[in-house]
Tab-separated table of C-alpha atoms (C1' of nucleotides) in Angstrom:
chain	number	residue	atom	x	y	z
A	26	MET	CA	-0.064	0.062	-0.037
A	27	GLY	CA	0.936	3.568	-0.720
A	28	TYR	CA	0.885	4.663	2.864
A	29	ALA	CA	3.737	2.388	3.704
A	30	LEU	CA	5.944	4.411	1.223
A	31	LEU	CA	4.454	7.527	2.413
A	32	GLY	CA	5.394	6.718	5.984
A	33	LEU	CA	8.966	5.982	4.973
A	34	LEU	CA	9.358	9.124	2.864
A	35	ALA	CA	8.003	11.067	5.785
A	36	ARG	CA	11.131	10.326	7.570
A	37	GLU	CA	13.729	10.738	4.636
A	38	ALA	CA	13.759	11.228	0.866
A	39	LEU	CA	14.534	7.957	-0.800
A	40	THR	CA	14.810	6.255	-4.106
A	41	GLY	CA	12.630	3.273	-5.139
A	42	TYR	CA	15.709	1.125	-4.613
A	43	ASP	CA	16.156	2.516	-1.279
A	44	LEU	CA	12.344	1.957	-0.438
A	45	THR	CA	12.458	-1.535	-1.514
A	46	SER	CA	15.249	-2.416	1.044
A	47	ARG	CA	13.658	-0.333	3.784
A	48	VAL	CA	10.222	-1.968	3.398
A	49	ARG	CA	12.091	-5.412	3.609
A	50	GLU	CA	14.349	-4.397	6.690
A	51	ARG	CA	12.210	-2.006	8.545
A	52	LEU	CA	8.619	-2.794	7.828
A	53	GLY	CA	9.574	-6.455	7.259
A	54	PHE	CA	7.523	-7.935	10.167
A	55	PHE	CA	4.287	-6.314	9.378
A	56	TRP	CA	4.496	-5.265	5.790
A	57	GLY	CA	6.016	-6.570	2.450
A	58	ALA	CA	6.526	-5.410	-1.181
A	59	GLY	CA	9.016	-6.204	-3.894
A	60	HIS	CA	10.296	-3.483	-6.184
A	61	SER	CA	7.886	-4.583	-8.893
A	62	GLN	CA	5.160	-3.295	-6.802
A	63	ILE	CA	6.979	-0.144	-5.442
A	64	TYR	CA	7.931	1.563	-8.678
A	65	PRO	CA	4.448	1.675	-10.204
A	66	GLU	CA	3.060	2.726	-6.731
A	67	LEU	CA	5.418	5.498	-6.719
A	68	ALA	CA	4.397	6.661	-9.996
A	69	LYS	CA	0.671	6.591	-8.789
A	70	LEU	CA	1.499	8.489	-5.660
A	71	GLU	CA	3.194	11.207	-7.749
A	72	GLU	CA	0.113	11.395	-10.061
A	73	ARG	CA	-1.869	12.114	-7.098
A	74	GLY	CA	0.606	14.721	-5.860
A	75	LEU	CA	1.511	13.081	-2.676
A	76	VAL	CA	5.075	12.531	-3.592
A	77	SER	CA	7.601	14.273	-6.079
A	78	HIS	CA	10.924	13.147	-7.445
A	79	ARG	CA	14.076	14.871	-8.335
A	80	PRO	CA	16.401	13.129	-10.829
A	81	VAL	CA	19.984	12.586	-9.743
A	82	GLU	CA	22.733	11.870	-12.035
A	83	GLN	CA	25.675	9.684	-10.886
A	84	ALA	CA	28.985	8.921	-12.381
A	85	GLU	CA	29.972	5.604	-10.926
A	86	ARG	CA	26.423	4.398	-10.379
A	87	PRO	CA	23.268	4.390	-12.459
A	88	ASP	CA	21.232	7.666	-12.391
A	89	LYS	CA	18.402	7.618	-9.837
A	90	LYS	CA	15.032	9.162	-8.812
A	91	VAL	CA	14.946	10.616	-5.235
A	92	TYR	CA	11.409	10.777	-4.038
A	93	SER	CA	10.282	13.100	-1.288
A	94	ILE	CA	6.818	13.562	0.386
A	95	THR	CA	4.867	16.817	-0.516
A	96	ALA	CA	2.737	18.786	1.802
A	97	SER	CA	-0.294	17.335	0.480
A	98	GLY	CA	1.223	13.724	1.002
A	99	MET	CA	1.891	14.734	4.784
A	100	GLN	CA	-1.513	15.687	5.135
A	101	ALA	CA	-2.960	12.466	3.686
A	102	LEU	CA	-0.645	10.469	5.846
A	103	GLU	CA	-1.891	12.406	8.814
A	104	ALA	CA	-5.514	11.875	7.998
A	105	TRP	CA	-4.812	8.184	7.087
A	106	ALA	CA	-2.915	7.459	10.358
A	107	VAL	CA	-5.900	8.269	12.604
A	108	SER	CA	-8.699	6.894	10.412
A	109	PRO	CA	-10.173	3.567	11.636
A	110	VAL	CA	-8.699	0.421	10.164
A	111	PRO	CA	-11.170	-1.740	8.164
A	112	GLU	CA	-11.656	-5.200	9.705
A	113	ARG	CA	-9.801	-7.717	7.572
A	114	PRO	CA	-9.392	-11.329	8.310
A	115	THR	CA	-6.070	-12.397	9.444
A	116	ARG	CA	-4.878	-15.041	7.028
A	117	ASP	CA	-2.361	-17.548	8.592
A	118	GLU	CA	-1.644	-20.623	6.861
A	119	LEU	CA	0.114	-22.363	9.905
A	120	VAL	CA	-3.115	-21.888	12.004
A	121	LEU	CA	-4.987	-23.348	8.883
A	122	LYS	CA	-2.630	-26.389	9.052
A	123	ALA	CA	-3.287	-26.726	12.802
A	124	TYR	CA	-7.015	-26.807	12.059
A	125	SER	CA	-6.360	-29.881	9.799
A	126	SER	CA	-3.426	-31.415	11.865
A	127	TRP	CA	-5.680	-34.348	13.006
A	128	VAL	CA	-5.729	-35.872	9.639
A	129	ALA	CA	-1.924	-35.757	9.287
A	130	ASP	CA	1.056	-37.846	10.788
A	131	GLN	CA	1.479	-36.630	14.293
A	132	ASP	CA	5.236	-36.808	14.324
A	133	GLU	CA	5.656	-35.053	11.153
A	134	ALA	CA	3.085	-32.412	12.206
A	135	ALA	CA	5.068	-32.014	15.668
A	136	ALA	CA	8.240	-31.622	13.572
A	137	MET	CA	6.865	-28.815	11.492
A	138	PHE	CA	5.467	-26.994	14.742
A	139	ARG	CA	9.007	-27.168	16.358
A	140	GLU	CA	10.434	-25.770	13.340
A	141	GLU	CA	8.175	-22.874	13.382
A	142	GLU	CA	8.699	-22.436	17.187
A	143	ARG	CA	12.392	-22.268	16.201
A	144	ARG	CA	11.835	-19.746	13.417
A	145	HIS	CA	9.693	-17.360	15.672
A	146	GLY	CA	11.973	-17.718	18.484
A	147	GLU	CA	14.903	-16.730	16.330
A	148	ARG	CA	13.116	-13.641	15.153
A	149	LEU	CA	12.099	-12.894	18.814
A	150	ALA	CA	15.925	-12.997	19.654
A	151	ARG	CA	16.671	-10.597	16.788
A	152	TYR	CA	14.012	-8.161	17.774
A	153	GLU	CA	15.253	-8.312	21.464
A	154	GLU	CA	18.674	-7.249	20.344
A	155	ILE	CA	17.166	-4.230	18.316
A	156	ARG	CA	15.229	-3.401	21.329
A	157	GLY	CA	18.208	-3.241	23.542
A	158	TRP	CA	19.973	-1.058	21.025
A	159	MET	CA	16.944	1.208	20.719
A	160	GLU	CA	16.533	1.696	24.426
A	161	ARG	CA	20.200	2.556	24.771
A	162	GLU	CA	20.535	4.905	21.848
A	163	TRP	CA	17.199	6.542	21.711
A	164	GLU	CA	16.497	6.832	25.716
A	165	GLU	CA	15.333	10.450	25.397
A	166	GLU	CA	13.372	10.409	22.229
A	167	LEU	CA	11.343	7.278	23.444
A	168	ARG	CA	9.870	9.334	26.228
A	169	ASP	CA	8.109	11.511	23.547
A	170	PRO	CA	5.521	9.723	21.276
A	171	GLY	CA	5.778	12.730	18.881
A	172	THR	CA	9.119	11.427	17.711
A	173	PRO	CA	9.613	8.973	14.699
A	174	GLN	CA	11.983	6.901	17.154
A	175	PHE	CA	9.133	6.359	19.459
A	176	ALA	CA	6.874	5.213	16.427
A	177	THR	CA	9.582	2.708	15.268
A	178	TYR	CA	9.921	1.337	18.799
A	179	ALA	CA	6.064	0.863	19.225
A	180	THR	CA	6.047	-1.151	16.091
A	181	LEU	CA	9.035	-3.126	17.234
A	182	ARG	CA	7.103	-3.803	20.536
A	183	ARG	CA	4.266	-5.308	18.441
A	184	GLY	CA	6.622	-7.540	16.673
A	185	LEU	CA	8.199	-8.714	20.051
A	186	GLY	CA	4.856	-9.592	21.641
A	187	TYR	CA	3.700	-11.171	18.188
A	188	GLU	CA	6.661	-13.540	17.992
A	189	ARG	CA	6.869	-14.317	21.632
A	190	GLU	CA	3.041	-15.382	21.690
A	191	TYR	CA	3.340	-17.216	18.210
A	192	ALA	CA	6.578	-19.107	19.268
A	193	GLU	CA	4.749	-20.230	22.570
A	194	TRP	CA	1.838	-21.336	20.812
A	195	CYS	CA	3.835	-23.533	18.329
A	196	ARG	CA	5.592	-25.009	21.521
A	197	TRP	CA	2.186	-25.706	23.059
A	198	VAL	CA	0.855	-27.484	19.997
A	199	ALA	CA	4.195	-29.429	19.426
A	200	GLU	CA	4.149	-30.714	22.961
A	201	ARG	CA	0.755	-32.341	22.719
A	202	LEU	CA	1.475	-33.658	19.110
A	203	GLU	CA	4.601	-35.355	20.628
A	204	GLY	CA	2.986	-36.580	23.786
A	205	SER	CA	0.640	-38.838	21.628
A	206	ALA	CA	1.084	-42.427	21.189
A	207	GLU	CA	0.042	-42.330	17.602
A	208	GLY	CA	2.498	-41.845	14.845
B	25	MET	CA	-7.125	-21.036	-0.502
B	26	GLY	CA	-8.475	-24.449	-1.398
B	27	TYR	CA	-7.007	-26.104	1.665
B	28	ALA	CA	-9.327	-24.034	3.963
B	29	LEU	CA	-12.327	-25.553	2.113
B	30	LEU	CA	-10.739	-29.043	2.195
B	31	GLY	CA	-10.153	-28.771	5.937
B	32	LEU	CA	-13.885	-27.982	6.558
B	33	LEU	CA	-14.986	-30.875	4.165
B	34	ALA	CA	-12.749	-33.344	5.906
B	35	ARG	CA	-15.059	-32.927	8.909
B	36	GLU	CA	-18.368	-32.967	7.167
B	37	ALA	CA	-19.961	-32.571	3.804
B	38	LEU	CA	-21.279	-29.187	2.907
B	39	THR	CA	-22.699	-26.905	0.256
B	40	GLY	CA	-20.942	-23.826	-0.957
B	41	TYR	CA	-23.444	-21.838	1.198
B	42	ASP	CA	-22.571	-23.763	4.288
B	43	LEU	CA	-18.998	-23.381	3.496
B	44	THR	CA	-19.297	-19.726	3.206
B	45	SER	CA	-20.814	-19.253	6.625
B	46	ARG	CA	-18.293	-21.833	8.248
B	47	VAL	CA	-15.279	-19.827	6.803
B	48	ARG	CA	-16.876	-16.721	8.324
B	49	GLU	CA	-17.710	-18.254	11.764
B	50	ARG	CA	-15.160	-20.968	12.304
B	51	LEU	CA	-12.075	-19.904	10.408
B	52	GLY	CA	-12.975	-16.226	10.868
B	53	PHE	CA	-10.028	-15.151	12.988
B	54	PHE	CA	-7.284	-16.639	10.718
B	55	TRP	CA	-8.957	-16.990	7.205
B	56	GLY	CA	-11.668	-15.311	5.264
B	57	ALA	CA	-13.378	-15.748	1.888
B	58	GLY	CA	-16.691	-14.636	0.368
B	59	HIS	CA	-19.026	-16.831	-1.504
B	60	SER	CA	-17.713	-15.402	-4.693
B	61	GLN	CA	-14.505	-16.826	-4.077
B	62	ILE	CA	-15.674	-20.037	-2.711
B	63	TYR	CA	-17.860	-21.208	-5.672
B	64	PRO	CA	-15.144	-21.131	-8.301
B	65	GLU	CA	-12.694	-22.554	-5.833
B	66	LEU	CA	-14.977	-25.529	-5.256
B	67	ALA	CA	-15.128	-26.026	-9.111
B	68	LYS	CA	-11.549	-25.991	-9.454
B	69	LEU	CA	-11.067	-28.501	-6.542
B	70	GLU	CA	-13.523	-30.844	-8.265
B	71	GLU	CA	-11.654	-30.631	-11.639
B	72	ARG	CA	-8.582	-31.688	-9.715
B	73	GLY	CA	-10.488	-34.536	-8.116
B	74	LEU	CA	-9.984	-33.388	-4.567
B	75	VAL	CA	-13.634	-32.992	-3.898
B	76	SER	CA	-16.977	-34.235	-5.564
B	77	HIS	CA	-20.505	-33.088	-5.342
B	78	ARG	CA	-23.949	-34.738	-5.227
B	79	PRO	CA	-26.998	-32.642	-6.210
B	80	VAL	CA	-29.880	-32.515	-3.666
B	81	GLU	CA	-33.325	-31.475	-4.717
B	82	GLN	CA	-35.385	-29.645	-2.216
B	83	ALA	CA	-39.018	-28.634	-2.206
B	84	GLU	CA	-39.278	-25.628	0.090
B	85	ARG	CA	-35.655	-24.404	-0.688
B	86	PRO	CA	-33.538	-23.999	-3.806
B	87	ASP	CA	-31.833	-27.124	-4.914
B	88	LYS	CA	-28.238	-27.439	-3.788
B	89	LYS	CA	-24.837	-29.191	-4.283
B	90	VAL	CA	-23.428	-30.986	-1.335
B	91	TYR	CA	-19.738	-31.352	-1.541
B	92	SER	CA	-17.657	-34.197	-0.025
B	93	ILE	CA	-13.740	-34.551	0.217
B	94	THR	CA	-12.346	-37.569	-1.925
B	95	ALA	CA	-9.794	-40.000	-0.833
B	96	SER	CA	-7.306	-38.149	-3.059
B	97	GLY	CA	-8.386	-34.903	-1.437
B	98	MET	CA	-7.802	-36.415	1.810
B	99	GLN	CA	-4.282	-37.358	0.867
B	100	ALA	CA	-3.609	-34.000	-0.456
B	101	LEU	CA	-4.720	-32.376	2.764
B	102	GLU	CA	-2.522	-34.797	4.827
B	103	ALA	CA	0.455	-33.917	2.792
B	104	TRP	CA	-0.256	-30.179	2.849
B	105	ALA	CA	-0.744	-30.122	6.668
B	106	VAL	CA	2.675	-31.202	7.397
B	107	SER	CA	4.557	-29.401	4.483
B	108	PRO	CA	6.611	-26.225	5.675
B	109	VAL	CA	4.664	-22.794	5.426
B	110	PRO	CA	6.293	-20.416	2.972
B	111	GLU	CA	7.544	-17.225	4.814
B	112	ARG	CA	5.225	-14.351	3.954
B	113	PRO	CA	5.076	-11.063	5.497
B	114	THR	CA	2.352	-10.299	8.081
B	115	ARG	CA	0.469	-7.335	6.683
B	116	ASP	CA	-1.034	-5.246	9.522
B	117	GLU	CA	-2.516	-1.962	8.714
B	118	LEU	CA	-2.690	-0.726	12.366
B	119	VAL	CA	0.902	-1.430	12.957
B	120	LEU	CA	1.615	0.477	9.836
B	121	LYS	CA	-0.351	3.359	11.231
B	122	ALA	CA	1.676	3.373	14.470
B	123	TYR	CA	4.689	3.652	12.473
B	124	SER	CA	3.411	7.058	11.174
B	125	SER	CA	1.675	8.000	14.317
B	126	TRP	CA	4.248	10.587	15.124
B	127	VAL	CA	3.034	12.947	12.203
B	128	ALA	CA	-0.618	12.555	13.467
B	129	ASP	CA	-2.652	14.329	15.929
B	130	GLN	CA	-1.872	12.582	19.313
B	131	ASP	CA	-5.374	12.657	20.832
B	132	GLU	CA	-7.014	11.347	17.767
B	133	ALA	CA	-4.359	8.551	17.406
B	134	ALA	CA	-4.883	7.653	21.070
B	135	ALA	CA	-8.606	7.444	20.681
B	136	MET	CA	-8.000	5.037	17.582
B	137	PHE	CA	-5.745	2.798	19.641
B	138	ARG	CA	-8.349	2.766	22.448
B	139	GLU	CA	-11.036	1.697	19.982
B	140	GLU	CA	-8.831	-1.095	18.681
B	141	GLU	CA	-8.056	-2.301	22.221
B	142	ARG	CA	-11.842	-2.376	22.841
B	143	ARG	CA	-12.273	-4.369	19.732
B	144	HIS	CA	-9.596	-7.019	20.372
B	145	GLY	CA	-10.665	-7.171	24.059
B	146	GLU	CA	-14.292	-7.931	22.879
B	147	ARG	CA	-13.025	-10.745	20.722
B	148	LEU	CA	-10.916	-12.169	23.308
B	149	ALA	CA	-13.910	-12.300	25.672
B	150	ARG	CA	-15.915	-13.939	22.972
B	151	TYR	CA	-13.064	-16.590	22.517
B	152	GLU	CA	-12.801	-17.118	26.316
B	153	GLU	CA	-16.317	-18.123	26.349
B	154	ILE	CA	-15.917	-20.515	23.558
B	155	ARG	CA	-12.937	-21.830	25.258
B	156	GLY	CA	-14.963	-22.502	28.485
B	157	TRP	CA	-17.611	-24.264	26.375
B	158	MET	CA	-14.933	-26.557	24.627
B	159	GLU	CA	-13.167	-27.519	27.786
B	160	ARG	CA	-16.596	-28.487	29.366
B	161	GLU	CA	-18.070	-30.349	26.330
B	162	TRP	CA	-14.817	-31.824	24.779
B	163	GLU	CA	-12.930	-32.732	27.852
B	164	GLU	CA	-11.966	-36.228	26.676
B	165	GLU	CA	-11.391	-35.501	22.874
B	166	LEU	CA	-9.092	-32.594	23.864
B	167	ARG	CA	-6.643	-35.056	25.605
B	168	ASP	CA	-6.104	-36.801	21.981
B	169	PRO	CA	-4.437	-34.558	19.368
B	170	GLY	CA	-5.778	-36.948	16.763
B	171	THR	CA	-9.314	-35.668	17.071
B	172	PRO	CA	-10.822	-32.641	15.094
B	173	GLN	CA	-11.983	-31.340	18.422
B	174	PHE	CA	-8.327	-30.866	19.529
B	175	ALA	CA	-7.408	-29.260	16.240
B	176	THR	CA	-10.238	-26.639	16.617
B	177	TYR	CA	-9.232	-25.981	20.036
B	178	ALA	CA	-5.534	-25.457	19.043
B	179	THR	CA	-6.563	-22.769	16.556
B	180	LEU	CA	-8.835	-21.189	19.239
B	181	ARG	CA	-5.879	-21.064	21.634
B	182	ARG	CA	-3.965	-19.141	18.832
B	183	GLY	CA	-6.884	-16.679	18.569
B	184	LEU	CA	-6.839	-16.253	22.452
B	185	GLY	CA	-3.210	-15.414	22.524
B	186	TYR	CA	-3.316	-13.320	19.391
B	187	GLU	CA	-6.035	-11.048	20.690
B	188	ARG	CA	-4.788	-10.841	24.215
B	189	GLU	CA	-1.411	-9.714	23.011
B	190	TYR	CA	-2.865	-7.356	20.410
B	191	ALA	CA	-5.089	-5.642	23.004
B	192	GLU	CA	-2.313	-5.343	25.253
B	193	TRP	CA	-0.164	-3.628	22.683
B	194	CYS	CA	-2.964	-1.168	21.898
B	195	ARG	CA	-3.228	-0.282	25.527
B	196	TRP	CA	0.430	0.211	25.672
B	197	VAL	CA	0.442	2.641	22.718
B	198	ALA	CA	-2.660	4.469	23.714
B	199	GLU	CA	-1.310	5.082	27.272
B	200	ARG	CA	1.742	6.753	25.991
B	201	LEU	CA	-0.138	8.849	23.377
B	202	GLU	CA	-2.450	9.980	26.186
B	203	GLY	CA	0.388	10.797	28.466
B	204	SER	CA	1.955	13.199	26.192
B	205	ALA	CA	1.430	17.153	26.709
B	206	GLU	CA	1.052	17.617	22.889
B	207	GLY	CA	-2.390	17.583	21.124
C	9	DA	C1'	-44.416	-4.240	1.345
C	10	DC	C1'	-39.852	-5.475	2.913
C	11	DC	C1'	-36.180	-7.856	4.980
C	12	DC	C1'	-33.905	-12.343	6.079
C	13	DG	C1'	-32.265	-16.896	5.009
C	14	DC	C1'	-31.335	-20.159	1.615
C	15	DA	C1'	-28.842	-21.014	-2.689
C	16	DT	C1'	-25.556	-20.265	-6.640
C	17	DG	C1'	-23.259	-18.008	-9.792
C	18	DT	C1'	-20.475	-13.995	-12.887
C	19	DA	C1'	-17.723	-9.583	-13.616
C	20	DA	C1'	-14.677	-5.980	-12.732
C	21	DG	C1'	-11.062	-4.317	-10.497
C	22	DT	C1'	-7.174	-4.132	-6.924
C	23	DC	C1'	-3.299	-6.143	-4.698
C	24	DG	C1'	0.528	-9.127	-4.498
C	25	DT	C1'	4.063	-12.552	-6.236
C	26	DT	C1'	7.136	-14.317	-9.655
C	27	DA	C1'	9.404	-13.901	-13.684
C	28	DC	C1'	11.260	-11.167	-17.629
C	29	DA	C1'	14.558	-7.453	-18.943
C	30	DT	C1'	18.853	-4.567	-18.954
C	31	DG	C1'	23.283	-2.777	-17.450
C	32	DA	C1'	27.431	-0.767	-15.174
C	33	DT	C1'	30.925	-1.248	-11.164
C	34	DT	C1'	33.016	-3.611	-7.327
C	35	DC	C1'	34.270	-7.435	-4.718
C	36	DT	C1'	36.005	-12.465	-4.354
D	21	DA	C1'	35.129	-15.619	-14.111
D	22	DG	C1'	31.208	-14.988	-11.473
D	23	DA	C1'	28.450	-12.924	-7.679
D	24	DA	C1'	26.766	-8.870	-5.396
D	25	DT	C1'	25.331	-4.028	-5.067
D	26	DC	C1'	22.953	-0.146	-7.256
D	27	DA	C1'	19.258	1.152	-10.269
D	28	DT	C1'	14.586	0.898	-12.768
D	29	DG	C1'	11.291	-0.871	-15.026
D	30	DT	C1'	7.073	-4.345	-17.491
D	31	DA	C1'	4.091	-8.671	-17.940
D	32	DA	C1'	1.701	-12.608	-16.445
D	33	DC	C1'	-0.548	-14.657	-13.155
D	34	DG	C1'	-3.047	-15.673	-8.887
D	35	DA	C1'	-5.638	-14.186	-4.842
D	36	DC	C1'	-9.148	-11.378	-2.904
D	37	DT	C1'	-12.791	-7.554	-2.686
D	38	DT	C1'	-16.942	-5.541	-4.117
D	39	DA	C1'	-20.672	-5.211	-6.975
D	40	DC	C1'	-23.887	-7.222	-10.335
D	41	DA	C1'	-27.571	-10.917	-10.940
D	42	DT	C1'	-31.567	-14.109	-9.760
D	43	DG	C1'	-35.223	-16.165	-7.195
D	44	DC	C1'	-38.347	-18.592	-3.657
D	45	DG	C1'	-40.299	-19.021	1.110
D	46	DG	C1'	-41.108	-17.378	5.731
D	47	DG	C1'	-41.431	-13.758	9.136
D	48	DT	C1'	-42.772	-8.824	10.795
DNA sequence: ACCCGCATGTAAGTCGTTACATGATTCT
DNA sequence: AGAATCATGTAACGACTTACATGCGGGT
């Protein structure tokens, strides 16, 4: 969605290429988009006057387009940020698999949930590290919810809670599947 | 996705209409689909031999097609249920809004997070009720992870953890936004 | 008279993924 | 020599949403 890009451009001017890596690295755990989605989206945002770009010629690298958010883009972002979110079903394939786990081989199912527990535990550990870093480096900014640092930290906390809860649930399911006599 | 329908048909034979309401009511918190997606999907599954239907004529109601899962459909479901889930980004618009909350009016943002806390708290309460009912009614079946009741209970537990964590996070964000002097 | 439940579909459009397409420089 | 980074796009396909389309029977 365009607002993900606007949210990044509200912090700094970026190229489509930069946005692609920012979406992957920073918005990674709650949003996603490949470059093939981002370039056309930027064109659409520009058409609507929410962003503008400035061409930058480079000698050693390919020329690029640096996008900035416009005043009108900022207004749109402000309005969107406080508008109610439409209720959309959370789609989670693993939970769907859990729903049909009773028809499957219990050992194989248990192994899959253990693997997912590991994956989410790994992410949790990564987020905990980032959290430590943020709390050290941004101590002052985090006291003020009007700073971009606070907003980043808030999303990180969501990731922490989400991954912790997810890993725990996987462990809970795996434990029961392992405990059963059937294979 | 077709496996959501197969998972429901593995438990009982159903019409497209029944499937639509089951997806909404039972898979509601981790999957979703409207009838316009379900009817074509059933046709595709039938073409692949994973389900079959039997026409049922009715006097007082419109005629209907009752779909059942085939042996081949059961095998496909078994294999899918233990296959690793592809890593896909979780898309969450509210978290995206949190990421840009620093540009918005703090009071309005706080109100939105309070409203979301309420919504998730409400769902949590509904799930807790269902949980109580399941633990009473299915006491024996829940000890065996090879039963459909256990599988349903496992998905419910995910919903419980998810909503609890989500509501808590909303409260955390709302509290900070309310505590700030800026408006 | 109108809405709700039962029952089944199609069509248009948006969103997202994967693959196609190109090309220079820098690191291994 | 080959891979990675920077840099920007298009095309085909699949998933999902919203709207269009029809029709009977029962309840308010």
